[in-house]
Short mmCIF file of C-alpha atoms and ligand atoms in Angstrom, two decimals:
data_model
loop_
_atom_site.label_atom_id
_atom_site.label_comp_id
_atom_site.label_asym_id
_atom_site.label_seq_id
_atom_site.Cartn_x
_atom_site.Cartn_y
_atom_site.Cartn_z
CA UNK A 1 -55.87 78.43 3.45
CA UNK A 2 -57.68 75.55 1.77
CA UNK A 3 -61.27 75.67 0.80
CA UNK A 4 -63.63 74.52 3.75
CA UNK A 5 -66.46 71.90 1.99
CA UNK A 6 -69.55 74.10 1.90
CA UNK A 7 -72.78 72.81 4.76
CA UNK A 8 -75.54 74.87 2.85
CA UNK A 9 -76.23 76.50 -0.22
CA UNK A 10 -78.86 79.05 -1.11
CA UNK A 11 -81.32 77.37 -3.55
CA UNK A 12 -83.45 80.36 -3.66
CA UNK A 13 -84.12 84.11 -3.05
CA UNK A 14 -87.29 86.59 -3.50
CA UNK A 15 -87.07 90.50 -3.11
CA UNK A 16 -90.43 93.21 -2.73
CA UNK A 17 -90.65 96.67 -2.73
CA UNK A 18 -93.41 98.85 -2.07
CA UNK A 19 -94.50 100.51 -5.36
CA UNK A 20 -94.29 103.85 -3.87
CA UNK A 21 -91.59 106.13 -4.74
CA UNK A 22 -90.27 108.98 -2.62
CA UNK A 23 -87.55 111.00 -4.72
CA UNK A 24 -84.72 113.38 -3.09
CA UNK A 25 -87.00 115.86 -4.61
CA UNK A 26 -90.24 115.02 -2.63
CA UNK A 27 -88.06 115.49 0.61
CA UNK A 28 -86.95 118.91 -0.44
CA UNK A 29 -90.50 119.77 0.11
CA UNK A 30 -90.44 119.12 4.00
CA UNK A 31 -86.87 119.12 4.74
CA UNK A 32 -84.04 121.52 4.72
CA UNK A 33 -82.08 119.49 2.14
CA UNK A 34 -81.23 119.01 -1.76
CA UNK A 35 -81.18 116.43 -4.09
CA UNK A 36 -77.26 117.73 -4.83
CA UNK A 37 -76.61 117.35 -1.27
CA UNK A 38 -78.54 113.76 -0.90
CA UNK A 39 -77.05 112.45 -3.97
CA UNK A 40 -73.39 113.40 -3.54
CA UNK A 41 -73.40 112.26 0.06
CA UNK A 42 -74.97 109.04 0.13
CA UNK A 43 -75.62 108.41 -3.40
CA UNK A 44 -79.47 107.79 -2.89
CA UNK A 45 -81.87 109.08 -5.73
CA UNK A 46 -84.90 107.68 -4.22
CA UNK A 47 -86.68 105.34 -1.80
CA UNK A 48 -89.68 103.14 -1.28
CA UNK A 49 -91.85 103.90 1.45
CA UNK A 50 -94.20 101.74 2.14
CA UNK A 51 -98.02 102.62 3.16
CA UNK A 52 -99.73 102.88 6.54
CA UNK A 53 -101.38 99.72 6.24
CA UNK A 54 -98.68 98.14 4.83
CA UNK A 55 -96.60 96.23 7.48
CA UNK A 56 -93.15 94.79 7.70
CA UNK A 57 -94.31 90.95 7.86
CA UNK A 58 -96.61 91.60 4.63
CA UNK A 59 -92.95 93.07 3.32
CA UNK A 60 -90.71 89.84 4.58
CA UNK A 61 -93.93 87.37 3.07
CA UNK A 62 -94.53 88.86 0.34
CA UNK A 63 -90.35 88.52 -0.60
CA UNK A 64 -90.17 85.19 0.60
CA UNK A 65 -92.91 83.54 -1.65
CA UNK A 66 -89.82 84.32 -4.57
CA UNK A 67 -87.81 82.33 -2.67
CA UNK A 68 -89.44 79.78 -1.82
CA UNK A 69 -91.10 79.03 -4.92
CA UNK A 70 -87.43 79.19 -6.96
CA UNK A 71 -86.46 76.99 -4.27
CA UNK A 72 -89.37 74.45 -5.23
CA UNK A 73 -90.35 73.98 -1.74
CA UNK A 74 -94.31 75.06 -0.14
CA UNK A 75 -94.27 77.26 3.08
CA UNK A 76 -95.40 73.67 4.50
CA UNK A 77 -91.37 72.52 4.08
CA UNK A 78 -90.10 74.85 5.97
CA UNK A 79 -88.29 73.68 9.32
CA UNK A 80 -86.99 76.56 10.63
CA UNK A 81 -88.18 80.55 9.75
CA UNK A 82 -85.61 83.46 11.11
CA UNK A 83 -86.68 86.85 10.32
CA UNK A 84 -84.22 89.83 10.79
CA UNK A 85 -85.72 92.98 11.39
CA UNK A 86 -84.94 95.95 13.22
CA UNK A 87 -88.19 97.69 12.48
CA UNK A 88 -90.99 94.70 14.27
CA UNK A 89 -94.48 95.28 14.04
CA UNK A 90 -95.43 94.87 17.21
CA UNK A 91 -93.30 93.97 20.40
CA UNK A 92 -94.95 90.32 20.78
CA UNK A 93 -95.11 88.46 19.14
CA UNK A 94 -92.24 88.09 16.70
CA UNK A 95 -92.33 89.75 13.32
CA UNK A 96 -91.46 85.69 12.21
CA UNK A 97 -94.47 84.18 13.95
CA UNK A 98 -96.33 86.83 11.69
CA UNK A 99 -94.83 86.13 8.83
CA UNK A 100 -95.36 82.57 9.48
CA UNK A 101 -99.41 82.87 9.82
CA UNK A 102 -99.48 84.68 6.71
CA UNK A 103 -97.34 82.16 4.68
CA UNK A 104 -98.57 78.40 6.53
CA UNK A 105 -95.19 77.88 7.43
CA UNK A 106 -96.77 75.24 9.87
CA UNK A 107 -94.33 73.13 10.75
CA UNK A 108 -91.47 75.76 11.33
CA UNK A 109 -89.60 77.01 14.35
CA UNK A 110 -89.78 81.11 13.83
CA UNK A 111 -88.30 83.59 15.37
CA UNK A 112 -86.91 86.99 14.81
CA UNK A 113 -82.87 87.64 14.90
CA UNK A 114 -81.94 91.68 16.13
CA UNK A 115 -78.98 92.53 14.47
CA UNK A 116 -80.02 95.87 12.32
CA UNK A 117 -78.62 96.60 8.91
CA UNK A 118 -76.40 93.12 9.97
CA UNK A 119 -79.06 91.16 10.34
CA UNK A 120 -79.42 89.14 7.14
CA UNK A 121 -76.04 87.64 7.69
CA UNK A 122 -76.58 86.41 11.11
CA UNK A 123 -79.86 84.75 10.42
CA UNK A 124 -78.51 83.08 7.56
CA UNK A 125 -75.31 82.02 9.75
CA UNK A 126 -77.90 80.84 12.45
CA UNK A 127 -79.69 78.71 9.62
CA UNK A 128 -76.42 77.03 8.84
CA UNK A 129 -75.82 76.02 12.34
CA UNK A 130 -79.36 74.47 11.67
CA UNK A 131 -79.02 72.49 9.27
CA UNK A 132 -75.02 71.58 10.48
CA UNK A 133 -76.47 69.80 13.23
CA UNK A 134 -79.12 68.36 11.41
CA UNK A 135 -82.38 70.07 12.88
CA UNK A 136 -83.29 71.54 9.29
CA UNK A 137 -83.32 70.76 6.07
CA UNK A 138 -85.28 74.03 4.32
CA UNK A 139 -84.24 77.56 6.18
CA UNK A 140 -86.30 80.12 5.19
CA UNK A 141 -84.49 83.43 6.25
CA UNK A 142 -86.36 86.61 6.22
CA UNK A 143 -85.65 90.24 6.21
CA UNK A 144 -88.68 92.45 6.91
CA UNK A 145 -88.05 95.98 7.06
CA UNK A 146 -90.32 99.04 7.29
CA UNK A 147 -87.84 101.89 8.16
CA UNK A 148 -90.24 104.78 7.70
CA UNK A 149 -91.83 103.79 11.15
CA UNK A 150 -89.36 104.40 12.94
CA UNK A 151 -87.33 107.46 11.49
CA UNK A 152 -88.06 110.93 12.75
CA UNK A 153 -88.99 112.62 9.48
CA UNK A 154 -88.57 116.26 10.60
CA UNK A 155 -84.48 115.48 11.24
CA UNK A 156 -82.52 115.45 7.77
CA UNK A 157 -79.62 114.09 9.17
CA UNK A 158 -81.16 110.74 9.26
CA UNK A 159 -84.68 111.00 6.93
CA UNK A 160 -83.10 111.04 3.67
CA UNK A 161 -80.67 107.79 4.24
CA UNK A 162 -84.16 104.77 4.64
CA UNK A 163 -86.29 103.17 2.88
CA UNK A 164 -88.89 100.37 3.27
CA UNK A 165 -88.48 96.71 1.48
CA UNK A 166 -87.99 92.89 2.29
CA UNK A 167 -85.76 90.19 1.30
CA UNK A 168 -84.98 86.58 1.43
CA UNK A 169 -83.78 83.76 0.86
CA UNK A 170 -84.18 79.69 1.38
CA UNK A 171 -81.02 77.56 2.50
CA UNK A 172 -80.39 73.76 2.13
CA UNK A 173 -77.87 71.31 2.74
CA UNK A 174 -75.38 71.43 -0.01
CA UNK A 175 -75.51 69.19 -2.88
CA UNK A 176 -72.34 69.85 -3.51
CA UNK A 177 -70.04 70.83 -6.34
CA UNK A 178 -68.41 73.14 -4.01
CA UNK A 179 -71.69 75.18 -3.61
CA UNK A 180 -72.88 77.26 -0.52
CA UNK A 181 -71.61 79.63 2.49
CA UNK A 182 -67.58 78.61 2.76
CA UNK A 183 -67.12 80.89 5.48
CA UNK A 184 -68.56 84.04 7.56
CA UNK A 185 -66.95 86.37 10.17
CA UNK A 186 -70.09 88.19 12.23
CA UNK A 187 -68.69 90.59 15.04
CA UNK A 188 -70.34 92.82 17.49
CA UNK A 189 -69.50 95.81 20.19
CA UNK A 190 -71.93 96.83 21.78
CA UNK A 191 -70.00 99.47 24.13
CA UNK A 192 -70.47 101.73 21.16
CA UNK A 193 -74.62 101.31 20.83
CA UNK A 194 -74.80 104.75 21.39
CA UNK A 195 -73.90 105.87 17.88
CA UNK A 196 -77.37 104.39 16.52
CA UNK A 197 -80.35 103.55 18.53
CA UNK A 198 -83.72 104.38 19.67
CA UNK A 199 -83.39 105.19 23.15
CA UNK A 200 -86.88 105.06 24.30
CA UNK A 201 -90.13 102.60 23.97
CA UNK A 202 -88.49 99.49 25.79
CA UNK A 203 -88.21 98.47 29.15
CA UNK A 204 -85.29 101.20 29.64
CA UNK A 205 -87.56 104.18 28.99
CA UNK A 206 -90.91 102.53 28.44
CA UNK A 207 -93.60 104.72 26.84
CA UNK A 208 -94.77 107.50 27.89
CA UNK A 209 -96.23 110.86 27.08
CA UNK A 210 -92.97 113.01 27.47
CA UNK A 211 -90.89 110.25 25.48
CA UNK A 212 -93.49 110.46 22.95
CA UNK A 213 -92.99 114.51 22.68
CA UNK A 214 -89.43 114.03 22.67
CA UNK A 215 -89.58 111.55 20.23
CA UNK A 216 -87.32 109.09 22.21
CA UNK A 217 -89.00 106.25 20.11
CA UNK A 218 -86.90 107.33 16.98
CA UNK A 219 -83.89 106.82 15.11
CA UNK A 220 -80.92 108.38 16.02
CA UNK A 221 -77.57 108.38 15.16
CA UNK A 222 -74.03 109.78 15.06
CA UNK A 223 -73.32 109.50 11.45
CA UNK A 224 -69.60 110.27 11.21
CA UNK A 225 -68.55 107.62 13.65
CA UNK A 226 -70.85 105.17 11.80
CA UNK A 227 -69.23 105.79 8.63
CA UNK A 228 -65.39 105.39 9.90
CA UNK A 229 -66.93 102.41 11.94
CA UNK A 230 -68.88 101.15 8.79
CA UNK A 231 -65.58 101.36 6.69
CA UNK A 232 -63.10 100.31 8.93
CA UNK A 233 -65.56 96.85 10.43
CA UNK A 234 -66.58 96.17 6.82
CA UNK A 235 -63.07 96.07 5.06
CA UNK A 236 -61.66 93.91 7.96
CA UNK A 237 -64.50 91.38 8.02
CA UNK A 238 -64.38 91.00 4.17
CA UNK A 239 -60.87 90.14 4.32
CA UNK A 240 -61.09 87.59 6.79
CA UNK A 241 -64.24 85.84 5.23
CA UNK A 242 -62.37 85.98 1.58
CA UNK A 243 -59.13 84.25 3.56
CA UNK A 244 -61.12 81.84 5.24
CA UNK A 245 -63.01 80.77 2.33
CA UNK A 246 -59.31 80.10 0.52
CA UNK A 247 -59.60 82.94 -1.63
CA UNK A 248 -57.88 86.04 -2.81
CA UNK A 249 -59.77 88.91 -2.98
CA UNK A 250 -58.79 88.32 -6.94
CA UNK A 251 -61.07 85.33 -6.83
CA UNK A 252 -64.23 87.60 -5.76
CA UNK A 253 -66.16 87.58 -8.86
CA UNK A 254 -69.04 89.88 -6.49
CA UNK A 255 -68.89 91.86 -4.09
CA UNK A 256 -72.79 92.64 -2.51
CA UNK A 257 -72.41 95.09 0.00
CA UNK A 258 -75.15 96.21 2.57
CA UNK A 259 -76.23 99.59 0.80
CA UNK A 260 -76.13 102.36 3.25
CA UNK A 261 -74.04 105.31 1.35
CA UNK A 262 -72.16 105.00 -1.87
CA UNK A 263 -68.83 106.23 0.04
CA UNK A 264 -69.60 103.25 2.58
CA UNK A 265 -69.57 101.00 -0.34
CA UNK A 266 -66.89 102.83 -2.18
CA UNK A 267 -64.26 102.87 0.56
CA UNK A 268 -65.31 99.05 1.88
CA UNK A 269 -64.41 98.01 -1.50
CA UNK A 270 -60.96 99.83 -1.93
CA UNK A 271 -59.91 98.66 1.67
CA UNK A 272 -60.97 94.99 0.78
CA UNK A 273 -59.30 95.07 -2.99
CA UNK A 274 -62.32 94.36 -4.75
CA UNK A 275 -62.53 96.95 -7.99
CA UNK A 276 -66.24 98.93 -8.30
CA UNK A 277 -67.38 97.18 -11.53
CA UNK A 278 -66.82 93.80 -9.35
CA UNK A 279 -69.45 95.74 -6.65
CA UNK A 280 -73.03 95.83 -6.93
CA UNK A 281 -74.80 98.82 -6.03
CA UNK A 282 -78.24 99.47 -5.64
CA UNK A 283 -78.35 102.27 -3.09
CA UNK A 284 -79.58 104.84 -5.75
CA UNK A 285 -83.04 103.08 -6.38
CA UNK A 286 -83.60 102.00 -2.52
CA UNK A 287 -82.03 103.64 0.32
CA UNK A 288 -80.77 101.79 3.56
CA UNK A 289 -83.51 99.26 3.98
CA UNK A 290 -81.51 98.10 7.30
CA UNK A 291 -81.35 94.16 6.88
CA UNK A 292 -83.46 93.87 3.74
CA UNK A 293 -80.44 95.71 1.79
CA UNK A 294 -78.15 92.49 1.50
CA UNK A 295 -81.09 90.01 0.11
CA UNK A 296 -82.84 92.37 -2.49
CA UNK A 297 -79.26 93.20 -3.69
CA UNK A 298 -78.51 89.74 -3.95
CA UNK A 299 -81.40 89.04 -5.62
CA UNK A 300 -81.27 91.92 -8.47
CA UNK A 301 -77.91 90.63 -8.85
CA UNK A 302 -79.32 87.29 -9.66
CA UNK A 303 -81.73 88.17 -11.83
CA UNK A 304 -79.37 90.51 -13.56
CA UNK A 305 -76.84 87.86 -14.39
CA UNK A 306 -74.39 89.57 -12.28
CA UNK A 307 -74.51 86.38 -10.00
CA UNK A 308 -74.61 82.93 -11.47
CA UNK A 309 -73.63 79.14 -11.32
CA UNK A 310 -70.51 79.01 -9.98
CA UNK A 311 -69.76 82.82 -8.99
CA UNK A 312 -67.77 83.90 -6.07
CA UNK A 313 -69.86 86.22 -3.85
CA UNK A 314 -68.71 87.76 -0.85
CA UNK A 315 -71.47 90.04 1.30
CA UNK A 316 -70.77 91.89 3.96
CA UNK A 317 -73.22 94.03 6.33
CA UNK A 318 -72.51 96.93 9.43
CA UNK A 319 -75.30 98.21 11.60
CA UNK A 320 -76.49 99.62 14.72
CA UNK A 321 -74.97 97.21 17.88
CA UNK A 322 -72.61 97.92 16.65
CA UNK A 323 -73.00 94.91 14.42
CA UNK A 324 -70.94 93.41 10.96
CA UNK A 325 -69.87 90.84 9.17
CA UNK A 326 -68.99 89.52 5.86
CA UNK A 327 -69.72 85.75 4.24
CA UNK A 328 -68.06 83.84 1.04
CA UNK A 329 -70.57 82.27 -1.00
CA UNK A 330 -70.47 79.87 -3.82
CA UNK A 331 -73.44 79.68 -5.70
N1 ACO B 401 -79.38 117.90 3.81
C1 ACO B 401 -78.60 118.99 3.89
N2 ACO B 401 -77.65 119.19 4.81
C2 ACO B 401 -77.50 118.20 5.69
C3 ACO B 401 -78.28 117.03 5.69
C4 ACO B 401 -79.25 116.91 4.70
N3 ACO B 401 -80.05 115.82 4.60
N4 ACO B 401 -77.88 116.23 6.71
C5 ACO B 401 -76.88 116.87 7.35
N5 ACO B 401 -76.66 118.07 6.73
C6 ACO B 401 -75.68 119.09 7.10
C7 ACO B 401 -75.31 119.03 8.55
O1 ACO B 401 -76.25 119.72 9.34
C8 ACO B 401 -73.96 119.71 8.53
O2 ACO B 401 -74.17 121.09 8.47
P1 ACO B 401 -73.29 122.08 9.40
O3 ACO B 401 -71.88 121.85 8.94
O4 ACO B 401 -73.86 123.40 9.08
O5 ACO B 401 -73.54 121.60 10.81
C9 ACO B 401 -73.37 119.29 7.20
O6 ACO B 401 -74.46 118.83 6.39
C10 ACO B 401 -72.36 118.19 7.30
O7 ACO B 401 -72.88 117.20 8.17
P2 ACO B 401 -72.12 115.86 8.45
O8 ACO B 401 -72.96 114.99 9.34
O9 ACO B 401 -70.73 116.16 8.87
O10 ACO B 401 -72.08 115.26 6.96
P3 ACO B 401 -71.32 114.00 6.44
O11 ACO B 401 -70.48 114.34 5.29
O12 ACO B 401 -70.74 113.17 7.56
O13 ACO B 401 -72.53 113.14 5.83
C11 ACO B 401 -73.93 111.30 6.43
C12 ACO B 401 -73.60 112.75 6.67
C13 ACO B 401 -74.38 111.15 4.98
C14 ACO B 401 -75.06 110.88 7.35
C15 ACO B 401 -72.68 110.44 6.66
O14 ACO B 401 -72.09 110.75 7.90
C16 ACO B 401 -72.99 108.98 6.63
O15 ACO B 401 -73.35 108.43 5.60
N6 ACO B 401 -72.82 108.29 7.75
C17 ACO B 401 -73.16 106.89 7.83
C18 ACO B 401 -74.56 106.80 8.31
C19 ACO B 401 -75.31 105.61 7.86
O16 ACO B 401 -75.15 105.11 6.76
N7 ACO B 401 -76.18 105.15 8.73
C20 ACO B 401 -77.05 104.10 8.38
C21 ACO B 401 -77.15 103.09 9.43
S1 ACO B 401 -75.65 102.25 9.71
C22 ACO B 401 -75.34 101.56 8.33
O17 ACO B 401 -76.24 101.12 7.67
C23 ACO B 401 -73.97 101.47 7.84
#
């Protein structure tokens, strides 16, 4: 397959974590778990959690000033603001709206994009559309994540595997030189939503005292479907956004996964070809921060030299929807 002309390139990206750290160790204290058993099956040292007051629009702003200020452009520029998040601060308005009051994006459509761990990769594909049809010329994509709200921190099962952060990143029309997204394959089933959800607080099972007790407002999840899902979705949407992008999986100078469990990551990789040191990992330092995962990885890669002028990337996302897909970038 030839290489399709790229519509947009990234021309900048921002990351922020909270400064506090919560180790495998500081869990053992209020959880029946171990750092052995954390660390061997997930590969997660430690997470950020972010404080009460902290919330996930401050997270998404705070990352996107990076962004936008590599990108040379003032929140002012911005035509059109898409925040992922699966964690929102409040049900109305949109986290993006918020996000938008803090940063004077003034001028820019915002809205938020539901996708969960996937998220990142649909806003950005939404922002292409954007500026393909000529309604934007600066995208600011978001991802604001505060994970702690929502888990249930008295089930291990699903406590040990979040974390709290924000990413993002600006996109423009291409300049060219071959630059920007050259392809993306997003995907969703959402006959199996039952294997990760919140099943209470919305309009289904709107809030109440007894869903409060029960705790029907928190995550929960089936974990060993999600990982064959995870594998399975992630390896086939790689493959298809490397082939549609005119590459080999040879050609893949990067491969930024989102980073929910080291065997995740491990097996995605094998199944799409791609060799580990050609993988960036980050999961250790940060957890699954949902949506946010894909941008701050991208961006540490940056910075990091792991990802430069003229590298291959391919990142590719699975979440709760069930939701995934994979994009070919070249930056
Ligand atoms: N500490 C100690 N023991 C634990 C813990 C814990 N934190 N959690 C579960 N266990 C126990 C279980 O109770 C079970 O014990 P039992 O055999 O006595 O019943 C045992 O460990 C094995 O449990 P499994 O769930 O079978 O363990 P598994 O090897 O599947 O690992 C895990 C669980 C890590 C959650 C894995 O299934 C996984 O990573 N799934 C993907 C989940 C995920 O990443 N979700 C994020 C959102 S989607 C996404 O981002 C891709």
């Amino acid at each position: 397959m030839k290489t399709p002309t790229p519509i947009a390139e990234i021309t900048g990206t921002g990351r922020f974590l909270p400064e506090n750290v919560v180790t495998n160790l500081d869990l053992e204290r209020s959880l029946d778990t171990s750092d052995e058993w954390i660390r061997t099956r997930t590969g997660i040292h430690e997470r950020r959690i972010a404080p009460d007051d902290m919330c996930a629009a401050y997270l998404g702003a705070e990352a996107a000033r990076g962004a936008l200020e590599e990108a040379g452009a003032d929140p002012g520029d911005v035509d059109i603001l898409i925040v992922s998040t699966a964690t929102p601060d409040r049900w109305l308005p949109s986290t993006a709206c918020d996000v938008q009051a803090i940063l004077g994006c003034d001028k820019a459509v915002a809205f938020d994009v539901m996708a969960a761990c996937t998220g990142h990769l649909y806003a950005l594909s939404m922002a292409e559309g954007y500026i393909a049809a000529g309604r934007a010329r600066i995208a600011l994509v978001v991802a604001a994540e505060k994970m702690s709200a929502i888990v249930d921190w008295t089930d291990r099962k699903t406590a040990v595997l979040f974390g709290d952060g924000g990413g993002a990143a600006v996109l423009q029309p291409s300049k060219g030189f071959g630059r920007g997204i050259l392809s993306s394959h997003l995907q969703s089933d959402g006959n199996l939503a039952n294997l990760l959800y919140r099943p209470g607080g919305g309009a289904i099972d709107p809030i109440s005292q007894s869903m409060l007790d029960e705790g029907r407002h928190l995550l929960r999840m089936n974990g060993r479907e999600i990982f064959k899902n995870a594998v399975r979705s992630m390896a086939e949407a790689c493959e298809i956004a490397i082939k549609k992008a005119g590459w080999g999986a040879e050609d893949v100078d990067l491969l930024v996964p989102h980073q929910a469990n080291i065997r995740i990551i491990e097996a995605t990789a094998k199944y799409a070809g791609v060799p580990m040191d050609k993988v960036f990992v980050n999961v250790d330092k940060y957890g699954n921060m949902s949506s946010a995962t894909v941008p701050v990885a991208f961006d540490e890669a940056r910075e990091q030299g792991r990802i430069r002028e003229g590298s291959n990337v391919v990142t590719v996302a699975f979440g709760a929807g069930l939701t995934w897909g994979a994009m070919a970038i070249r930056m």
